[in-house]
PDB file of C-alpha atoms and ligand atoms in Angstrom:
ATOM      1  CA  UNK A 294       0.000   0.000   0.000  1.00 95.00           C
ATOM      2  CA  UNK A 295       1.169   3.517  -0.801  1.00 98.00           C
ATOM      3  CA  UNK A 296       1.399   5.449   2.439  1.00 98.00           C
ATOM      4  CA  UNK A 297       1.926   9.122   3.081  1.00 98.00           C
ATOM      5  CA  UNK A 298       2.304  11.167   6.209  1.00 98.00           C
ATOM      6  CA  UNK A 299       0.920  14.692   6.407  1.00 98.00           C
ATOM      7  CA  UNK A 300       2.383  16.530   9.359  1.00 98.00           C
ATOM      8  CA  UNK A 301       0.645  19.597  10.759  1.00 98.00           C
ATOM      9  CA  UNK A 302       1.330  21.977  13.600  1.00 98.00           C
ATOM     10  CA  UNK A 303       0.758  20.663  17.117  1.00 98.00           C
ATOM     11  CA  UNK A 304      -1.552  23.468  18.157  1.00 98.00           C
ATOM     12  CA  UNK A 305      -3.255  25.059  15.163  1.00 97.00           C
ATOM     13  CA  UNK A 306      -7.036  25.421  15.178  1.00 97.00           C
ATOM     14  CA  UNK A 307      -7.043  27.798  12.203  1.00 94.00           C
ATOM     15  CA  UNK A 308      -9.679  26.538   9.777  1.00 95.00           C
ATOM     16  CA  UNK A 309      -7.659  27.628   6.732  1.00 94.00           C
ATOM     17  CA  UNK A 310      -4.657  25.690   8.039  1.00 96.00           C
ATOM     18  CA  UNK A 311      -6.739  22.582   8.709  1.00 98.00           C
ATOM     19  CA  UNK A 312      -8.131  22.730   5.173  1.00 98.00           C
ATOM     20  CA  UNK A 313      -4.640  21.961   3.813  1.00 98.00           C
ATOM     21  CA  UNK A 314      -4.247  18.362   5.069  1.00 98.00           C
ATOM     22  CA  UNK A 315      -7.931  17.649   4.400  1.00 98.00           C
ATOM     23  CA  UNK A 316      -7.710  18.646   0.735  1.00 98.00           C
ATOM     24  CA  UNK A 317      -4.361  16.921   0.193  1.00 98.00           C
ATOM     25  CA  UNK A 318      -5.600  13.696   1.794  1.00 98.00           C
ATOM     26  CA  UNK A 319      -8.588  13.771  -0.532  1.00 98.00           C
ATOM     27  CA  UNK A 320      -6.411  14.223  -3.605  1.00 98.00           C
ATOM     28  CA  UNK A 321      -3.932  11.540  -2.505  1.00 98.00           C
ATOM     29  CA  UNK A 322      -6.823   9.106  -2.067  1.00 98.00           C
ATOM     30  CA  UNK A 323      -7.783   9.720  -5.717  1.00 98.00           C
ATOM     31  CA  UNK A 324      -4.232   8.731  -6.651  1.00 98.00           C
ATOM     32  CA  UNK A 325      -4.321   5.554  -4.563  1.00 98.00           C
ATOM     33  CA  UNK A 326      -2.204   6.886  -1.716  1.00 98.00           C
ATOM     34  CA  UNK A 327      -3.418   6.510   1.856  1.00 98.00           C
ATOM     35  CA  UNK A 328      -2.414   9.648   3.763  1.00 98.00           C
ATOM     36  CA  UNK A 329      -2.356   9.812   7.528  1.00 98.00           C
ATOM     37  CA  UNK A 330      -2.523  13.217   9.210  1.00 98.00           C
ATOM     38  CA  UNK A 331      -0.477  13.631  12.397  1.00 98.00           C
ATOM     39  CA  UNK A 332       0.189  16.638  14.547  1.00 98.00           C
ATOM     40  CA  UNK A 333       3.773  17.538  15.398  1.00 98.00           C
ATOM     41  CA  UNK A 334       4.474  15.987  18.786  1.00 97.00           C
ATOM     42  CA  UNK A 335       2.262  12.929  18.183  1.00 98.00           C
ATOM     43  CA  UNK A 336       3.729  10.089  20.334  1.00 97.00           C
ATOM     44  CA  UNK A 337       4.341   7.704  17.398  1.00 95.00           C
ATOM     45  CA  UNK A 338       6.315  10.424  15.609  1.00 96.00           C
ATOM     46  CA  UNK A 339       8.821  10.564  18.451  1.00 95.00           C
ATOM     47  CA  UNK A 340       9.570   6.900  17.779  1.00 94.00           C
ATOM     48  CA  UNK A 341       9.434   6.511  13.992  1.00 95.00           C
ATOM     49  CA  UNK A 342      10.121  10.095  12.739  1.00 97.00           C
ATOM     50  CA  UNK A 343       8.078   9.397   9.641  1.00 96.00           C
ATOM     51  CA  UNK A 344       9.986   6.252   8.659  1.00 97.00           C
ATOM     52  CA  UNK A 345       7.669   3.638   7.167  1.00 95.00           C
ATOM     53  CA  UNK A 346       5.828   6.224   5.086  1.00 98.00           C
ATOM     54  CA  UNK A 347       6.760   6.774   1.442  1.00 98.00           C
ATOM     55  CA  UNK A 348       7.090  10.508   2.081  1.00 98.00           C
ATOM     56  CA  UNK A 349       5.862  13.302   4.321  1.00 98.00           C
ATOM     57  CA  UNK A 350       4.041  16.472   3.376  1.00 99.00           C
ATOM     58  CA  UNK A 351       5.450  18.764   6.012  1.00 98.00           C
ATOM     59  CA  UNK A 352       2.873  21.468   6.702  1.00 98.00           C
ATOM     60  CA  UNK A 353       4.524  22.662   9.903  1.00 98.00           C
ATOM     61  CA  UNK A 354       7.623  24.863  10.038  1.00 97.00           C
ATOM     62  CA  UNK A 355       9.474  23.134  12.884  1.00 98.00           C
ATOM     63  CA  UNK A 356      13.030  23.072  11.595  1.00 97.00           C
ATOM     64  CA  UNK A 357      14.362  20.638  14.191  1.00 98.00           C
ATOM     65  CA  UNK A 358      11.720  18.040  13.396  1.00 98.00           C
ATOM     66  CA  UNK A 359      12.005  18.524   9.632  1.00 98.00           C
ATOM     67  CA  UNK A 360      15.781  18.013   9.702  1.00 98.00           C
ATOM     68  CA  UNK A 361      15.489  15.059  12.084  1.00 98.00           C
ATOM     69  CA  UNK A 362      13.106  13.409   9.641  1.00 98.00           C
ATOM     70  CA  UNK A 363      15.348  14.073   6.664  1.00 98.00           C
ATOM     71  CA  UNK A 364      18.336  12.720   8.613  1.00 98.00           C
ATOM     72  CA  UNK A 365      16.396   9.468   8.836  1.00 97.00           C
ATOM     73  CA  UNK A 366      15.896   9.401   5.085  1.00 98.00           C
ATOM     74  CA  UNK A 367      12.305  10.630   4.872  1.00 98.00           C
ATOM     75  CA  UNK A 368      11.583  12.730   1.747  1.00 98.00           C
ATOM     76  CA  UNK A 369       9.817  15.891   2.840  1.00 98.00           C
ATOM     77  CA  UNK A 370       7.591  18.134   0.735  1.00 98.00           C
ATOM     78  CA  UNK A 371       8.797  20.857   0.968  1.00 98.00           C
ATOM     79  CA  UNK A 372      12.350  19.990   1.878  1.00 98.00           C
ATOM     80  CA  UNK A 373      13.571  21.104   5.306  1.00 98.00           C
ATOM     81  CA  UNK A 374      16.079  23.648   3.963  1.00 98.00           C
ATOM     82  CA  UNK A 375      13.502  25.244   1.678  1.00 98.00           C
ATOM     83  CA  UNK A 376      10.966  25.616   4.495  1.00 98.00           C
ATOM     84  CA  UNK A 377      13.630  27.053   6.772  1.00 98.00           C
ATOM     85  CA  UNK A 378      14.773  29.699   4.305  1.00 98.00           C
ATOM     86  CA  UNK A 379      11.197  30.789   3.537  1.00 98.00           C
ATOM     87  CA  UNK A 380      10.200  30.879   7.205  1.00 98.00           C
ATOM     88  CA  UNK A 381      12.686  33.664   7.944  1.00 98.00           C
ATOM     89  CA  UNK A 382      12.129  36.764   5.805  1.00 98.00           C
ATOM     90  CA  UNK A 383      15.748  37.915   6.135  1.00 98.00           C
ATOM     91  CA  UNK A 384      17.050  34.478   5.122  1.00 98.00           C
ATOM     92  CA  UNK A 385      14.805  34.613   2.072  1.00 98.00           C
ATOM     93  CA  UNK A 386      16.194  38.067   1.276  1.00 98.00           C
ATOM     94  CA  UNK A 387      19.744  36.743   1.561  1.00 98.00           C
ATOM     95  CA  UNK A 388      19.029  33.672  -0.557  1.00 98.00           C
ATOM     96  CA  UNK A 389      17.500  35.770  -3.347  1.00 98.00           C
ATOM     97  CA  UNK A 390      19.847  38.755  -3.010  1.00 98.00           C
ATOM     98  CA  UNK A 391      21.441  39.858  -6.265  1.00 98.00           C
ATOM     99  CA  UNK A 392      19.378  37.403  -8.308  1.00 98.00           C
ATOM    100  CA  UNK A 393      15.867  38.798  -8.018  1.00 98.00           C
ATOM    101  CA  UNK A 394      14.416  42.277  -7.488  1.00 98.00           C
ATOM    102  CA  UNK A 395      13.476  42.776  -3.829  1.00 98.00           C
ATOM    103  CA  UNK A 396      12.816  45.910  -1.759  1.00 98.00           C
ATOM    104  CA  UNK A 397      15.974  46.819   0.134  1.00 98.00           C
ATOM    105  CA  UNK A 398      15.908  45.138   3.551  1.00 98.00           C
ATOM    106  CA  UNK A 399      17.983  45.961   6.635  1.00 98.00           C
ATOM    107  CA  UNK A 400      18.318  43.584   9.589  1.00 98.00           C
ATOM    108  CA  UNK A 401      17.721  44.768  13.158  1.00 98.00           C
ATOM    109  CA  UNK A 402      20.733  44.290  15.457  1.00 97.00           C
ATOM    110  CA  UNK A 403      20.337  41.484  18.007  1.00 97.00           C
ATOM    111  CA  UNK A 404      19.334  42.623  21.477  1.00 98.00           C
ATOM    112  CA  UNK A 405      20.218  40.709  24.637  1.00 97.00           C
ATOM    113  CA  UNK A 406      19.805  43.677  26.989  1.00 97.00           C
ATOM    114  CA  UNK A 407      16.129  44.698  27.043  1.00 97.00           C
ATOM    115  CA  UNK A 408      16.753  47.578  29.445  1.00 97.00           C
ATOM    116  CA  UNK A 409      18.834  49.354  26.758  1.00 98.00           C
ATOM    117  CA  UNK A 410      16.907  51.447  24.200  1.00 98.00           C
ATOM    118  CA  UNK A 411      17.289  50.742  20.480  1.00 98.00           C
ATOM    119  CA  UNK A 412      20.274  52.875  19.372  1.00 98.00           C
ATOM    120  CA  UNK A 413      18.987  56.187  17.950  1.00 98.00           C
ATOM    121  CA  UNK A 414      21.829  56.425  15.427  1.00 98.00           C
ATOM    122  CA  UNK A 415      20.779  53.048  14.016  1.00 98.00           C
ATOM    123  CA  UNK A 416      17.145  54.179  13.680  1.00 98.00           C
ATOM    124  CA  UNK A 417      18.155  57.425  11.972  1.00 98.00           C
ATOM    125  CA  UNK A 418      20.385  55.491   9.563  1.00 98.00           C
ATOM    126  CA  UNK A 419      17.494  53.137   8.728  1.00 98.00           C
ATOM    127  CA  UNK A 420      15.183  56.084   8.113  1.00 98.00           C
ATOM    128  CA  UNK A 421      17.759  57.882   5.976  1.00 98.00           C
ATOM    129  CA  UNK A 422      18.461  54.783   3.923  1.00 98.00           C
ATOM    130  CA  UNK A 423      14.870  53.597   3.354  1.00 98.00           C
ATOM    131  CA  UNK A 424      12.840  56.808   3.685  1.00 98.00           C
ATOM    132  CA  UNK A 425       9.425  57.114   5.349  1.00 98.00           C
ATOM    133  CA  UNK A 426       7.046  55.464   5.464  1.00 98.00           C
ATOM    134  CA  UNK A 427       8.949  52.200   5.795  1.00 98.00           C
ATOM    135  CA  UNK A 428       7.928  48.632   6.513  1.00 98.00           C
ATOM    136  CA  UNK A 429       8.931  46.833   9.708  1.00 98.00           C
ATOM    137  CA  UNK A 430       8.673  43.044   9.625  1.00 98.00           C
ATOM    138  CA  UNK A 431       9.081  40.264  12.101  1.00 98.00           C
ATOM    139  CA  UNK A 432      11.303  37.671  10.466  1.00 98.00           C
ATOM    140  CA  UNK A 433       8.946  34.846  11.414  1.00 97.00           C
ATOM    141  CA  UNK A 434       5.580  36.542  10.900  1.00 94.00           C
ATOM    142  CA  UNK A 435       2.794  35.289   8.667  1.00 92.00           C
ATOM    143  CA  UNK A 436      -0.721  36.199   7.515  1.00 95.00           C
ATOM    144  CA  UNK A 437       0.237  39.868   7.768  1.00 95.00           C
ATOM    145  CA  UNK A 438       0.390  39.619  11.560  1.00 95.00           C
ATOM    146  CA  UNK A 439       4.016  40.684  11.934  1.00 97.00           C
ATOM    147  CA  UNK A 440       4.150  43.411   9.262  1.00 98.00           C
ATOM    148  CA  UNK A 441       3.863  47.093  10.207  1.00 98.00           C
ATOM    149  CA  UNK A 442       4.142  50.489   8.550  1.00 98.00           C
ATOM    150  CA  UNK A 443       6.164  53.224  10.281  1.00 98.00           C
ATOM    151  CA  UNK A 444       5.011  56.628   9.023  1.00 98.00           C
ATOM    152  CA  UNK A 445       7.066  58.780  11.385  1.00 98.00           C
ATOM    153  CA  UNK A 446      10.344  58.485  13.243  1.00 98.00           C
ATOM    154  CA  UNK A 447       8.360  58.107  16.477  1.00 98.00           C
ATOM    155  CA  UNK A 448       6.421  55.154  15.053  1.00 98.00           C
ATOM    156  CA  UNK A 449       9.653  53.611  13.823  1.00 98.00           C
ATOM    157  CA  UNK A 450      11.195  53.933  17.284  1.00 98.00           C
ATOM    158  CA  UNK A 451       8.098  52.512  19.004  1.00 98.00           C
ATOM    159  CA  UNK A 452       7.945  49.524  16.638  1.00 98.00           C
ATOM    160  CA  UNK A 453      11.668  48.818  16.929  1.00 98.00           C
ATOM    161  CA  UNK A 454      11.439  49.076  20.701  1.00 98.00           C
ATOM    162  CA  UNK A 455       8.467  46.659  20.830  1.00 98.00           C
ATOM    163  CA  UNK A 456      10.158  44.149  18.564  1.00 98.00           C
ATOM    164  CA  UNK A 457      13.712  44.353  19.822  1.00 97.00           C
ATOM    165  CA  UNK A 458      13.673  40.921  21.463  1.00 98.00           C
ATOM    166  CA  UNK A 459      12.306  39.267  18.314  1.00 98.00           C
ATOM    167  CA  UNK A 460      14.231  38.870  15.051  1.00 98.00           C
ATOM    168  CA  UNK A 461      12.948  41.582  12.694  1.00 98.00           C
ATOM    169  CA  UNK A 462      13.950  43.774   9.786  1.00 98.00           C
ATOM    170  CA  UNK A 463      13.206  47.061   8.024  1.00 98.00           C
ATOM    171  CA  UNK A 464      12.172  47.253   4.394  1.00 98.00           C
ATOM    172  CA  UNK A 465      11.674  49.925   1.766  1.00 98.00           C
ATOM    173  CA  UNK A 466       7.948  50.553   1.303  1.00 98.00           C
ATOM    174  CA  UNK A 467       6.810  49.984  -2.287  1.00 98.00           C
ATOM    175  CA  UNK A 468       4.154  52.702  -2.293  1.00 97.00           C
ATOM    176  CA  UNK A 469       2.745  51.825  -5.746  1.00 97.00           C
ATOM    177  CA  UNK A 470       1.812  48.437  -4.301  1.00 98.00           C
ATOM    178  CA  UNK A 471       0.136  49.694  -1.117  1.00 97.00           C
ATOM    179  CA  UNK A 472      -2.730  47.327  -0.304  1.00 97.00           C
ATOM    180  CA  UNK A 473      -2.201  45.099  -3.311  1.00 97.00           C
ATOM    181  CA  UNK A 474       0.069  42.365  -4.540  1.00 97.00           C
ATOM    182  CA  UNK A 475       0.111  39.301  -6.759  1.00 98.00           C
ATOM    183  CA  UNK A 476       0.166  35.827  -5.228  1.00 98.00           C
ATOM    184  CA  UNK A 477       1.572  33.229  -7.624  1.00 98.00           C
ATOM    185  CA  UNK A 478       1.485  29.529  -6.791  1.00 98.00           C
ATOM    186  CA  UNK A 479       4.094  27.185  -8.213  1.00 98.00           C
ATOM    187  CA  UNK A 480       4.005  23.401  -8.118  1.00 99.00           C
ATOM    188  CA  UNK A 481       6.970  21.321  -9.216  1.00 98.00           C
ATOM    189  CA  UNK A 482       8.671  24.503 -10.417  1.00 98.00           C
ATOM    190  CA  UNK A 483       5.779  25.589 -12.664  1.00 98.00           C
ATOM    191  CA  UNK A 484       3.564  28.595 -12.004  1.00 98.00           C
ATOM    192  CA  UNK A 485      -0.019  27.318 -12.130  1.00 98.00           C
ATOM    193  CA  UNK A 486      -2.226  30.032 -10.627  1.00 98.00           C
ATOM    194  CA  UNK A 487      -2.210  33.731  -9.850  1.00 98.00           C
ATOM    195  CA  UNK A 488      -4.432  35.837  -7.658  1.00 98.00           C
ATOM    196  CA  UNK A 489      -4.415  39.590  -7.290  1.00 98.00           C
ATOM    197  CA  UNK A 490      -5.058  40.623  -3.707  1.00 97.00           C
ATOM    198  CA  UNK A 491      -6.367  44.043  -2.825  1.00 98.00           C
ATOM    199  CA  UNK A 492      -7.122  45.647   0.496  1.00 98.00           C
ATOM    200  CA  UNK A 493      -8.678  49.104   0.536  1.00 97.00           C
ATOM    201  CA  UNK A 494      -8.413  49.436   4.324  1.00 96.00           C
ATOM    202  CA  UNK A 495      -4.811  48.378   4.986  1.00 97.00           C
ATOM    203  CA  UNK A 496      -1.436  48.351   3.187  1.00 97.00           C
ATOM    204  CA  UNK A 497      -1.281  44.597   3.805  1.00 98.00           C
ATOM    205  CA  UNK A 498      -3.169  42.645   1.174  1.00 97.00           C
ATOM    206  CA  UNK A 499      -3.359  39.346   3.089  1.00 96.00           C
ATOM    207  CA  UNK A 500      -6.819  37.764   2.939  1.00 92.00           C
ATOM    208  CA  UNK A 501      -6.580  37.391   6.742  1.00 92.00           C
ATOM    209  CA  UNK A 502      -6.306  41.223   6.996  1.00 95.00           C
ATOM    210  CA  UNK A 503      -9.345  41.898   4.852  1.00 94.00           C
ATOM    211  CA  UNK A 504      -7.689  41.628   1.428  1.00 96.00           C
ATOM    212  CA  UNK A 505      -9.935  40.447  -1.386  1.00 97.00           C
ATOM    213  CA  UNK A 506      -8.579  38.017  -3.942  1.00 97.00           C
ATOM    214  CA  UNK A 507      -9.458  37.962  -7.611  1.00 97.00           C
ATOM    215  CA  UNK A 508      -8.320  35.758 -10.428  1.00 97.00           C
ATOM    216  CA  UNK A 509      -5.379  37.310 -12.266  1.00 97.00           C
ATOM    217  CA  UNK A 510      -3.765  36.688 -15.604  1.00 94.00           C
ATOM    218  CA  UNK A 511      -0.491  34.896 -15.045  1.00 96.00           C
ATOM    219  CA  UNK A 512       1.715  37.124 -17.168  1.00 97.00           C
ATOM    220  CA  UNK A 513       5.082  35.950 -18.469  1.00 98.00           C
ATOM    221  CA  UNK A 514       7.153  38.061 -16.095  1.00 98.00           C
ATOM    222  CA  UNK A 515       5.319  36.921 -12.944  1.00 98.00           C
ATOM    223  CA  UNK A 516       5.468  33.289 -14.066  1.00 98.00           C
ATOM    224  CA  UNK A 517       9.175  33.471 -14.916  1.00 98.00           C
ATOM    225  CA  UNK A 518      10.122  35.174 -11.645  1.00 98.00           C
ATOM    226  CA  UNK A 519       8.110  32.736  -9.542  1.00 98.00           C
ATOM    227  CA  UNK A 520       9.449  29.688 -11.342  1.00 98.00           C
ATOM    228  CA  UNK A 521      13.050  30.847 -11.044  1.00 98.00           C
ATOM    229  CA  UNK A 522      12.575  31.613  -7.345  1.00 98.00           C
ATOM    230  CA  UNK A 523      11.030  28.224  -6.742  1.00 98.00           C
ATOM    231  CA  UNK A 524      14.037  26.587  -8.447  1.00 98.00           C
ATOM    232  CA  UNK A 525      16.556  28.772  -6.599  1.00 98.00           C
ATOM    233  CA  UNK A 526      15.081  27.800  -3.223  1.00 98.00           C
ATOM    234  CA  UNK A 527      14.458  24.139  -4.105  1.00 98.00           C
ATOM    235  CA  UNK A 528      10.716  24.336  -3.478  1.00 99.00           C
ATOM    236  CA  UNK A 529       8.238  21.686  -4.602  1.00 99.00           C
ATOM    237  CA  UNK A 530       5.363  24.013  -3.789  1.00 98.00           C
ATOM    238  CA  UNK A 531       5.124  27.666  -2.876  1.00 98.00           C
ATOM    239  CA  UNK A 532       3.201  30.908  -3.002  1.00 98.00           C
ATOM    240  CA  UNK A 533       5.287  33.857  -4.136  1.00 98.00           C
ATOM    241  CA  UNK A 534       4.092  37.352  -3.174  1.00 97.00           C
ATOM    242  CA  UNK A 535       5.022  39.911  -5.814  1.00 98.00           C
ATOM    243  CA  UNK A 536       4.749  43.665  -5.299  1.00 98.00           C
ATOM    244  CA  UNK A 537       3.832  46.001  -8.146  1.00 98.00           C
ATOM    245  CA  UNK A 538       6.562  48.610  -8.660  1.00 95.00           C
ATOM    246  CA  UNK A 539       7.277  51.365 -11.141  1.00 94.00           C
ATOM    247  CA  UNK A 540       9.875  49.176 -12.808  1.00 93.00           C
ATOM    248  CA  UNK A 541       7.966  45.933 -12.662  1.00 96.00           C
ATOM    249  CA  UNK A 542       7.594  43.324  -9.971  1.00 98.00           C
ATOM    250  CA  UNK A 543       9.649  42.955  -6.848  1.00 98.00           C
ATOM    251  CA  UNK A 544       9.584  39.965  -4.529  1.00 98.00           C
ATOM    252  CA  UNK A 545       7.842  40.545  -1.206  1.00 98.00           C
ATOM    253  CA  UNK A 546       8.221  37.084   0.266  1.00 97.00           C
ATOM    254  CA  UNK A 547       8.041  33.377  -0.533  1.00 98.00           C
ATOM    255  CA  UNK A 548       5.628  31.116   1.354  1.00 98.00           C
ATOM    256  CA  UNK A 549       6.690  27.473   1.496  1.00 98.00           C
ATOM    257  CA  UNK A 550       3.478  26.633   3.362  1.00 97.00           C
ATOM    258  CA  UNK A 551       1.043  28.890   1.491  1.00 98.00           C
ATOM    259  CA  UNK A 552      -2.631  28.179   2.117  1.00 97.00           C
ATOM    260  CA  UNK A 553      -4.261  27.183  -1.149  1.00 97.00           C
ATOM    261  CA  UNK A 554      -7.952  27.399  -0.198  1.00 96.00           C
ATOM    262  CA  UNK A 555      -8.287  31.056  -1.214  1.00 96.00           C
ATOM    263  CA  UNK A 556      -6.523  30.789  -4.548  1.00 97.00           C
ATOM    264  CA  UNK A 557      -8.393  27.577  -5.425  1.00 98.00           C
ATOM    265  CA  UNK A 558     -11.710  29.319  -4.778  1.00 97.00           C
ATOM    266  CA  UNK A 559     -10.811  32.448  -6.732  1.00 97.00           C
ATOM    267  CA  UNK A 560      -9.085  30.869  -9.738  1.00 98.00           C
ATOM    268  CA  UNK A 561     -10.789  27.478  -9.974  1.00 98.00           C
ATOM    269  CA  UNK A 562      -7.349  25.845 -10.217  1.00 98.00           C
ATOM    270  CA  UNK A 563      -7.130  22.619  -8.206  1.00 98.00           C
ATOM    271  CA  UNK A 564      -3.853  23.373  -6.424  1.00 98.00           C
ATOM    272  CA  UNK A 565      -4.085  20.436  -4.017  1.00 98.00           C
ATOM    273  CA  UNK A 566      -4.492  18.044  -6.914  1.00 98.00           C
ATOM    274  CA  UNK A 567      -1.551  19.508  -8.804  1.00 98.00           C
ATOM    275  CA  UNK A 568       0.623  19.257  -5.692  1.00 99.00           C
ATOM    276  CA  UNK A 569      -0.442  15.668  -4.937  1.00 98.00           C
ATOM    277  CA  UNK A 570       0.236  14.702  -8.553  1.00 98.00           C
ATOM    278  CA  UNK A 571       3.659  16.337  -8.472  1.00 99.00           C
ATOM    279  CA  UNK A 572       4.557  14.475  -5.273  1.00 99.00           C
ATOM    280  CA  UNK A 573       3.403  11.147  -6.692  1.00 98.00           C
ATOM    281  CA  UNK A 574       5.461  11.700  -9.839  1.00 98.00           C
ATOM    282  CA  UNK A 575       8.530  12.420  -7.694  1.00 98.00           C
ATOM    283  CA  UNK A 576       8.058   9.403  -5.436  1.00 98.00           C
ATOM    284  CA  UNK A 577       6.489   6.720  -7.611  1.00 98.00           C
ATOM    285  CA  UNK A 578       7.625   7.890 -11.066  1.00 95.00           C
TER     286      UNK A 578
HETATM  287  N1  LIG B 230       7.899  46.432   1.208  1.00 59.43           N
HETATM  288  C1  LIG B 230       6.572  46.459   1.067  1.00 59.43           C
HETATM  289  N2  LIG B 230       5.958  47.451   0.342  1.00 59.43           N
HETATM  290  C2  LIG B 230       4.607  47.460   0.204  1.00 59.43           C
HETATM  291  N3  LIG B 230       3.781  46.562   0.742  1.00 59.43           N
HETATM  292  C3  LIG B 230       4.325  45.552   1.455  1.00 59.43           C
HETATM  293  C4  LIG B 230       5.746  45.450   1.646  1.00 59.43           C
HETATM  294  N4  LIG B 230       5.997  44.354   2.400  1.00 59.43           N
HETATM  295  C5  LIG B 230       4.801  43.807   2.679  1.00 59.43           C
HETATM  296  N5  LIG B 230       3.787  44.505   2.103  1.00 59.43           N
HETATM  297  C6  LIG B 230       2.349  44.177   2.204  1.00 59.43           C
HETATM  298  O1  LIG B 230       2.135  43.467   3.413  1.00 59.43           O
HETATM  299  C7  LIG B 230       1.690  42.131   3.135  1.00 59.43           C
HETATM  300  C8  LIG B 230       2.300  41.162   4.139  1.00 59.43           C
HETATM  301  O2  LIG B 230       3.713  41.145   4.020  1.00 59.43           O
HETATM  302  P1  LIG B 230       4.525  39.796   3.853  1.00 59.43           P
HETATM  303  O3  LIG B 230       5.975  40.130   3.805  1.00 59.43           O
HETATM  304  O4  LIG B 230       3.980  39.014   2.700  1.00 59.43           O
HETATM  305  O5  LIG B 230       4.267  39.063   5.246  1.00 59.43           O
HETATM  306  P2  LIG B 230       3.297  37.856   5.667  1.00 59.43           P
HETATM  307  O6  LIG B 230       4.208  36.673   5.798  1.00 59.43           O
HETATM  308  O7  LIG B 230       2.727  38.258   6.973  1.00 59.43           O
HETATM  309  O8  LIG B 230       2.273  37.658   4.582  1.00 59.43           O
HETATM  310  C9  LIG B 230       2.085  41.875   1.690  1.00 59.43           C
HETATM  311  O9  LIG B 230       1.238  40.916   1.097  1.00 59.43           O
HETATM  312  C10 LIG B 230       1.943  43.260   1.072  1.00 59.43           C
HETATM  313  O10 LIG B 230       0.590  43.520   0.746  1.00 59.43           O
HETATM  314 MG1  LIG B 231       2.726  37.276   2.535  1.00 59.43          MG
END
């Protein structure tokens, strides 16, 4: 029997997150693969680490567990390294630096002394370099939750102060793209769907922040960029967020664990099926 493991986060109750394993399981069943869904931390996982399954669709981001599983020879979708690089926005920036257009991004210095204020000369240098408004991002944020806009030096200082114990970075604000971006999904290195997201009430276009998705034409430039990024990061599946700039697209971020419910609904493309088929081709030929 063909057997797959789908691993999800230990705690999540988010309905959009729980849709992922449900849809994939359904599509695997169509292809004759029995998929078992386990939460990270499930007792049997601590013993077998996914061995005994043909592969694991890793829908969590736990980098210790993903690497432990790979060390035992389990093929993960996505691979552990790819998930790890996408999880951290500054690592993604580094990995794509010089190869793809991205808004300039500056890392925040590490802070081990919370009683000390964020150095003013650093904040002024960030403001001078990136201009205002500028974007402040938690390196490990998602669904728009860790992304902020600093419109004044005071806001910049307050945000930096609040975030100083968490890894974060500062990014040039692409004003032309305020409240909108293009989400492109790639499977097996091919761009298969695109959705324009627009939010009239917030600069963040995430559907979770009130953004509204609509089917978009997958133009050549967006497809090429997304496919090359997916290859550069070794991703089997991803959602690339592209910002609209004066000189074309720039890369906002790459989501190794992008939810596909929204883009499936808006575009009619069966993303889960495409991903399951890609995985089966890789594993069973
Ligand atoms: N540099 C930027 N310029 C303009 N808008 C941005 C910029 N960075 C992020 N955004 C907006 O904020 C949203 C969330 O940012 P993103 O980096 O994708 O984080 P998340 O992982 O939370 O989705 C993006 O989809 C985009 O609409
Ligand atoms: Mg995003």
